[in-house]
Coordinates of C-alpha atoms and ligand atoms in Angstrom, one line a residue:
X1 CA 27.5 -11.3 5.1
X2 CA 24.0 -10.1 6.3
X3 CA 20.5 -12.0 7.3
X4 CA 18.2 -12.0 5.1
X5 CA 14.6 -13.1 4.2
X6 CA 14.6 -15.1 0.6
X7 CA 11.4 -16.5 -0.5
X8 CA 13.1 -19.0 -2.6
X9 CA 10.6 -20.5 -4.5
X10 CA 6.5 -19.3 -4.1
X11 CA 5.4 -20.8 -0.9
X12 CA 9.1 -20.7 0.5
X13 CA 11.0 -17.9 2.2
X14 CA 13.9 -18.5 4.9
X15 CA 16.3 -16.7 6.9
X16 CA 19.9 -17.0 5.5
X17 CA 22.9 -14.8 4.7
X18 CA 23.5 -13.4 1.8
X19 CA 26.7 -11.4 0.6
X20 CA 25.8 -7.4 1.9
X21 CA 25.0 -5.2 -1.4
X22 CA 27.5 -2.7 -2.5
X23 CA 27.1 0.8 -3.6
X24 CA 27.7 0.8 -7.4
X25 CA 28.0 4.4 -9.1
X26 CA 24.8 6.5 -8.2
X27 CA 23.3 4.5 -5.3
X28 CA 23.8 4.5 -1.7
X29 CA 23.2 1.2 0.4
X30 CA 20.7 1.8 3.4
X31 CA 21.4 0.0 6.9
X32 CA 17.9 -1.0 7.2
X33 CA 15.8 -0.2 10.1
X34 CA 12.1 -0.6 9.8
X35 CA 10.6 -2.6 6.7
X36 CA 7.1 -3.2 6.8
X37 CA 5.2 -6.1 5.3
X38 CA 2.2 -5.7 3.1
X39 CA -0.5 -7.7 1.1
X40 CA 1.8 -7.3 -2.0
X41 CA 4.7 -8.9 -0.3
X42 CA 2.1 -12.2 0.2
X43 CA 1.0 -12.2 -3.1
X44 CA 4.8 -12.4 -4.0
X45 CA 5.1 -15.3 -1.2
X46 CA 2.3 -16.8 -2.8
X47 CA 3.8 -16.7 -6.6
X48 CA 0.7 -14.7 -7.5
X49 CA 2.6 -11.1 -8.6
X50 CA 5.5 -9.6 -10.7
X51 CA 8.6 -11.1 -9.1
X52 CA 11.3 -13.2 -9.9
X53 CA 12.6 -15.9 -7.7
X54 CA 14.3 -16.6 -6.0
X55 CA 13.9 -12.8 -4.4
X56 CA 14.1 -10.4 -1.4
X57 CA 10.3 -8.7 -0.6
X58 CA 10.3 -5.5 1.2
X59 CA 9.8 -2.2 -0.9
X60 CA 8.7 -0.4 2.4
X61 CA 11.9 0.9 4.4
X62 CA 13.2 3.1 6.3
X63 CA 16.9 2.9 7.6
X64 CA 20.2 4.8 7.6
X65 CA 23.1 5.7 4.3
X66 CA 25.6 3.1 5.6
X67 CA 27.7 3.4 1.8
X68 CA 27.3 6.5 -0.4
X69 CA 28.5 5.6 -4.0
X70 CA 30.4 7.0 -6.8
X71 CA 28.6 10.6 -8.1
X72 CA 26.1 10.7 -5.2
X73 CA 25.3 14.1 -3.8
X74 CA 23.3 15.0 -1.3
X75 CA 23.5 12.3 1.3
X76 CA 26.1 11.0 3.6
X77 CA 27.3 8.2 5.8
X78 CA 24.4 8.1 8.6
X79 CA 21.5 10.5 7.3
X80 CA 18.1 9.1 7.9
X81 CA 16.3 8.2 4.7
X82 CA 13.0 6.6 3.5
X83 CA 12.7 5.9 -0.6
X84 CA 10.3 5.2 -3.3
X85 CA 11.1 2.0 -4.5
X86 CA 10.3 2.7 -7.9
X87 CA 12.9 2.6 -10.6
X88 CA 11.7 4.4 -13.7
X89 CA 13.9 5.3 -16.9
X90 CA 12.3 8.5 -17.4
X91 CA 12.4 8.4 -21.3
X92 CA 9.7 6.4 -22.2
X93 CA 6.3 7.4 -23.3
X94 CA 4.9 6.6 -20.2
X95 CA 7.4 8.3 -18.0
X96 CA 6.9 11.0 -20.6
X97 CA 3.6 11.6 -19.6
X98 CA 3.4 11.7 -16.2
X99 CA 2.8 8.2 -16.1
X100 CA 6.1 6.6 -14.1
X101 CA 4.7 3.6 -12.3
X102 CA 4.3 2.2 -15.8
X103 CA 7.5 2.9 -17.4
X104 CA 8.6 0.4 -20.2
X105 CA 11.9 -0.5 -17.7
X106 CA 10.0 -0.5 -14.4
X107 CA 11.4 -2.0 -11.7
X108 CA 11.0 -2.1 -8.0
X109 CA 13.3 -2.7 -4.8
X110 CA 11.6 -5.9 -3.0
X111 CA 9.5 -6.6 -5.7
X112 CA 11.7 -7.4 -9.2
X113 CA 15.2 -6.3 -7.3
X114 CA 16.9 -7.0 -3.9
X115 CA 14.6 -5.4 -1.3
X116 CA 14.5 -4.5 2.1
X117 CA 13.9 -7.6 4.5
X118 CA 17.8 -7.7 5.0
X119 CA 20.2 -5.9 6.9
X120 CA 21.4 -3.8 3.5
X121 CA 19.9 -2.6 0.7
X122 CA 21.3 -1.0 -2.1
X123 CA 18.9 1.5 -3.8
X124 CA 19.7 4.5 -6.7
X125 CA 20.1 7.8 -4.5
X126 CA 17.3 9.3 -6.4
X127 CA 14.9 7.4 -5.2
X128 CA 15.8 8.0 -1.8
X129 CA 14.6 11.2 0.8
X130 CA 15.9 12.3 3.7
X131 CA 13.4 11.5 6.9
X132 CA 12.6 15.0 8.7
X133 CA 13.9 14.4 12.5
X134 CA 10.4 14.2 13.9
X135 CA 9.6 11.0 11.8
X136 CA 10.5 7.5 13.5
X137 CA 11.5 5.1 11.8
X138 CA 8.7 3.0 11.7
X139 CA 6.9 6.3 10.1
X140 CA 10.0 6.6 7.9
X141 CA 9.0 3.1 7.0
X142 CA 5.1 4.3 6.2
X143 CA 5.9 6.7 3.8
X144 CA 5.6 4.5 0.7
X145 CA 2.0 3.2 1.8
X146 CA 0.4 6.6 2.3
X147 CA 2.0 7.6 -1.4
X148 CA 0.2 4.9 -2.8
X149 CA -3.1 6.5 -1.0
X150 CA -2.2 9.8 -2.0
X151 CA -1.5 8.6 -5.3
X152 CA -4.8 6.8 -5.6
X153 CA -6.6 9.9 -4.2
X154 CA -5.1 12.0 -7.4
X155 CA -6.7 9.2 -9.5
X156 CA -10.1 9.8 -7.6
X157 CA -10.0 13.1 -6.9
X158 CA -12.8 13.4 -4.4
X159 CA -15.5 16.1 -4.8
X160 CA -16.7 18.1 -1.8
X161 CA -20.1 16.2 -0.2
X162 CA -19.0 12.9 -1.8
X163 CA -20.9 9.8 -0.3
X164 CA -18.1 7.5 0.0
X165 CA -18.4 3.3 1.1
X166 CA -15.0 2.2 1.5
X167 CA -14.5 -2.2 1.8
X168 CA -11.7 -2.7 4.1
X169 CA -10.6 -1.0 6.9
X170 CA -6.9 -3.1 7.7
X171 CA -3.7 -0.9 7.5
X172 CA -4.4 0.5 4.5
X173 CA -8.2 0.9 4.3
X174 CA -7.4 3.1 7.7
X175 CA -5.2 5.9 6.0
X176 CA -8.0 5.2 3.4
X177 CA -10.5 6.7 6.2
X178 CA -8.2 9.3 7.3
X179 CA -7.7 10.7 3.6
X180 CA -10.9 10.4 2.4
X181 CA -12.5 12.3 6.0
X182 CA -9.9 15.2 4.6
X183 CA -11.1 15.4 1.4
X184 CA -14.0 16.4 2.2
X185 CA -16.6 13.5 1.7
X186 CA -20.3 13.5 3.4
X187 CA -20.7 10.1 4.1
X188 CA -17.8 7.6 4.7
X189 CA -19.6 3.7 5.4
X190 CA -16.8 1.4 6.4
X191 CA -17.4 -2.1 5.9
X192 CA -15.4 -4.9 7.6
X193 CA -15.0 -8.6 9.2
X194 CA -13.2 -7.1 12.7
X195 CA -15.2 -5.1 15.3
X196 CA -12.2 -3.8 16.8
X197 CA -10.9 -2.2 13.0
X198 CA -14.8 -1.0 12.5
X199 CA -14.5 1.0 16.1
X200 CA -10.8 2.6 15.0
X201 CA -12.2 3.4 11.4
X202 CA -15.1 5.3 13.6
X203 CA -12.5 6.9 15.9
X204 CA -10.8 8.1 12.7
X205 CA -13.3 9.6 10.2
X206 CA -16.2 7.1 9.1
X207 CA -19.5 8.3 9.7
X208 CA -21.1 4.5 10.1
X209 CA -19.5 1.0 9.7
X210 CA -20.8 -1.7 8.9
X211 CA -19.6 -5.6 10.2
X212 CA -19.5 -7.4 6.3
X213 CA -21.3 -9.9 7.8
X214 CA -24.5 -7.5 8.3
X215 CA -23.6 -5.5 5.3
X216 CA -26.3 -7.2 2.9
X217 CA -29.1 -6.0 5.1
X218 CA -27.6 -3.0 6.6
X219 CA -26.6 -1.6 3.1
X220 CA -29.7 -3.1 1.4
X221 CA -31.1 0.4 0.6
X222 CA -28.2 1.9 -0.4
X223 CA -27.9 0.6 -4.0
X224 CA -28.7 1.7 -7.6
X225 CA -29.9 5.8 -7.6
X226 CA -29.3 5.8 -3.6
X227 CA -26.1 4.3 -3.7
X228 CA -22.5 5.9 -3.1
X229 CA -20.6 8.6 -5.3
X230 CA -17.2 6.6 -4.3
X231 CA -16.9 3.2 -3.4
X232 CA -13.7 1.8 -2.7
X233 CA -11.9 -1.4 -2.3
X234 CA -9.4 -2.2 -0.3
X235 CA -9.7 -6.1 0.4
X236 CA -8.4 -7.6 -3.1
X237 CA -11.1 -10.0 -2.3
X238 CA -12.9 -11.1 -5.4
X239 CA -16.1 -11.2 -4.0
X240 CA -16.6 -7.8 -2.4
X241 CA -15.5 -6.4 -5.6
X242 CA -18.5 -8.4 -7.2
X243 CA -20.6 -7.4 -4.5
X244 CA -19.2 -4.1 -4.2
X245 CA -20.8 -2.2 -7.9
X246 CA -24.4 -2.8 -6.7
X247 CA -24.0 0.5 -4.1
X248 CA -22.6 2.4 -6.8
X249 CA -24.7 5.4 -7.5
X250 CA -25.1 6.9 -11.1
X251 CA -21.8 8.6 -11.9
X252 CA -20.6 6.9 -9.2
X253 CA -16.8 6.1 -9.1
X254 CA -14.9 2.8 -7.8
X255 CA -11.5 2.0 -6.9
X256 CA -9.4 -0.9 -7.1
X257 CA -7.0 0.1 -4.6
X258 CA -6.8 -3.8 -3.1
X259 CA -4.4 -6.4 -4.9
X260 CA -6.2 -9.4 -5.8
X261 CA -4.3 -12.9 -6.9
X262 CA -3.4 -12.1 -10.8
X263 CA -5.8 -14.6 -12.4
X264 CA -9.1 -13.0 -10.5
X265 CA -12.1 -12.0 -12.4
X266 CA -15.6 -10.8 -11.4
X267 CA -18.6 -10.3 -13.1
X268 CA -19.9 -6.8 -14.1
X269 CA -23.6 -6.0 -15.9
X270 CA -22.1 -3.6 -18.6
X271 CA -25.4 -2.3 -19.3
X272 CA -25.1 -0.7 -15.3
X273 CA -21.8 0.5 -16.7
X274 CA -23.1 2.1 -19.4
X275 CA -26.6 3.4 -18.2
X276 CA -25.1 4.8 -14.8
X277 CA -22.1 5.9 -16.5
X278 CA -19.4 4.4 -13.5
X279 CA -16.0 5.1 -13.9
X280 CA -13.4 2.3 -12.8
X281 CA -10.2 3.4 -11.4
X282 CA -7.9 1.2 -10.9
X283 CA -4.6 2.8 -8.7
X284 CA -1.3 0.9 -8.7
X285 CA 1.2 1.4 -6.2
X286 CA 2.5 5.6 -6.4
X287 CA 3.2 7.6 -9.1
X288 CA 6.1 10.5 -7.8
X289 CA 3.8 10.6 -4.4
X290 CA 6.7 10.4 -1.9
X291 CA 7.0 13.5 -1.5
X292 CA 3.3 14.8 -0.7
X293 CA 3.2 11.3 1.9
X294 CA 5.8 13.0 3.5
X295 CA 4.5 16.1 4.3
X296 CA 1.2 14.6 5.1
X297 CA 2.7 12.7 7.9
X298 CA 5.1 15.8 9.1
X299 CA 2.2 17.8 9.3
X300 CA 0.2 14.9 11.4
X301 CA -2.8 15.5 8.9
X302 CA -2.3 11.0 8.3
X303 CA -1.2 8.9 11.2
X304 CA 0.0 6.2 11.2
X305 CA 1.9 5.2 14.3
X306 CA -1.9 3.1 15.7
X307 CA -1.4 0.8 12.8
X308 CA 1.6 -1.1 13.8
X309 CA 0.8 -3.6 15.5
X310 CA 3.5 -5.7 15.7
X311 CA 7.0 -5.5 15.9
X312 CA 8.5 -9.1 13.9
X313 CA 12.3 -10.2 13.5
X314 CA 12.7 -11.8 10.2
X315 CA 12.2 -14.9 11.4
X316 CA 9.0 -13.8 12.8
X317 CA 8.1 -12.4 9.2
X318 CA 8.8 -15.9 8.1
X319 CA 5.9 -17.3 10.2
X320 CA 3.8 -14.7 8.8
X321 CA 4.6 -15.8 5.5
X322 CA 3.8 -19.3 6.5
X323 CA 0.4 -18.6 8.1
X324 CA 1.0 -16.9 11.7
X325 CA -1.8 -14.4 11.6
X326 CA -4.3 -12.6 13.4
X327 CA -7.5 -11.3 13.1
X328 CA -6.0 -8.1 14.6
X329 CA -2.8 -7.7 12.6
X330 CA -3.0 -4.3 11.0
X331 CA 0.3 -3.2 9.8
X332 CA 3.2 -5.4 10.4
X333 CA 7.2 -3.9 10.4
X334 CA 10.0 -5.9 10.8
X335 CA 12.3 -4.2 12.9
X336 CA 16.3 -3.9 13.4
X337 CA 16.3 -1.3 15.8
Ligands
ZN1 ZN1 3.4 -2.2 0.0
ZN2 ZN1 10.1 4.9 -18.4

């Protein structure tokens, strides 16, 4: 047997032990290290997302191959792997066109299957890579977030000079800083609620931030035809993304990187949409990114390892779960080293 978290029921996860996966033909079972917790994983607490219940969250691991199954090559007892946690089928029209993340049969580890907030988890061998030796396992345990940034920045694709205003600047809005100051962007405005995540997002690439509670008056003339070429959001929270379209600039493009709850809504004038000719990207998870994450954080061009900023045992993840928060909580990992 192994510990596990198990939300049971939305608004109910506990520590228990659960019978440790097997390898079945073409997976390997990873002895978990590092799994880190992210909105998603809330919105899955919360009853507001994809999953079944009752299930075990954590898509976001890192570990070592503890069982190697039936036809697996390339991997053995002990080699230090990340993975995508994305199963795809591969046949369908949508995997057929380069569109995976919304394959007909989609499923994903810690989301509609076992994940990795246990001791064990079993995953296909495909979807797993082997961590380069410089990579900690906490890294190891980062690669999936930065493919989802690296996937979203393929969906934006970033011109040269861009004036980006990016709403957020927690775990995720920070590789969001760190990507975005690569690409190549003019102007990067960070808004946020936490002084202490405004003077990191400086530190790291934005060119002014902004405390949301000043943003109205700060950001006042930097709407309409003087607004930004990119905004992005990062929060999930419905009413920045309201807010957020007014500081679009013509042919200005927005993101919806942020989860929000699944029932949200938020008004848009569709005449803006039509007379300044926005785009609306919305970016969901990764798309075949691992890879590219990976080598961004080998070659140190993202980092990551100032955005962990606690170190939880599952029970600990529990009282997250349950409301154990702090303003300063950036990226939380679970850890069994
Ligand atoms: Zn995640
Ligand atoms: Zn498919």
């Amino acid at each position: 047997m192994m510990q596990a978290l198990v939300v049971e029921k939305p608004g109910s996860a506990v520590v228990r032990q659960v019978p440790v996966p097997r390898a079945k033909k073409g997976e390997i079972v990873v002895q978990v290290k590092r799994v880190g917790i992210c909105g998603t994983d809330l919105h899955i607490y919360k009853g507001e997302y994809l999953s079944p219940y009752p299930i075990i969250p954590g898509h976001e691991f890192s570990g070592i191959v503890h069982e190697v199954g039936e036809g697996v090559e390339g991997f053995r007892l002990g080699d230090r792997v990340c993975a995508d946690p994305n199963l795809s089928c591969g046949r369908c029209r949508f995997c057929m066109s380069g569109r995976a993340n919304h394959c007909d049969r989609w499923d994903t580890i810690g989301v509609t299957l076992p994940g990795a907030m246990a001791e064990y988890v079993a995953i296909p061998a495909e979807l797993a890579l082997l961590l380069p030796d410089r990579l900690t396992f906490a890294e190891g345990a980062f690669v999936e977030p930065v493919a989802c940034v690296v996937h979203a920045m393929n969906r934006l694709r970033p011109s040269v000079a861009d004036r980006a205003l990016l709403f957020g600047a927690g775990a995720m809005g920070q590789q969001w800083v760190q990507a975005l100051a690569r690409s190549g962007v003019s102007e990067l405005t960070v808004v946020d609620l936490t002084e202490e995540k405004l003077a990191l997002a400086s530190e790291w690439g934005a060119t002014r931030v902004v405390r949301a509670e000043d943003a109205e008056a700060e950001l006042q003339d930097f709407t309409g035809r003087n607004g930004y070429d990119i905004v992005v959001d990062t929060t999930g929270v419905p009413a920045v993304i309201e807010n957020s379209f007014r500081y679009l600039a013509p042919c200005g493009r927005y993101v919806q990187f942020g989860v929000t709850n699944d029932q949200a809504t938020v008004d848009l004038r569709t005449f803006d949409l039509y007379h300044y000719e926005w785009t609306l990207i919305g970016s969901m998870a990764l798309n075949h990114t691992m890879a590219p994450a990976l080598a961004w954080l080998e070659a140190e061009r993202l980092r990551i390892n100032h955005l962990v900023s606690r170190e939880l045992t599952l029970e600990g993840a529990v009282r997250f779960f349950a409301g154990e928060r702090y303003p300063q909580d950036m990226k939380l990992q679970v850890s069994f080293e």
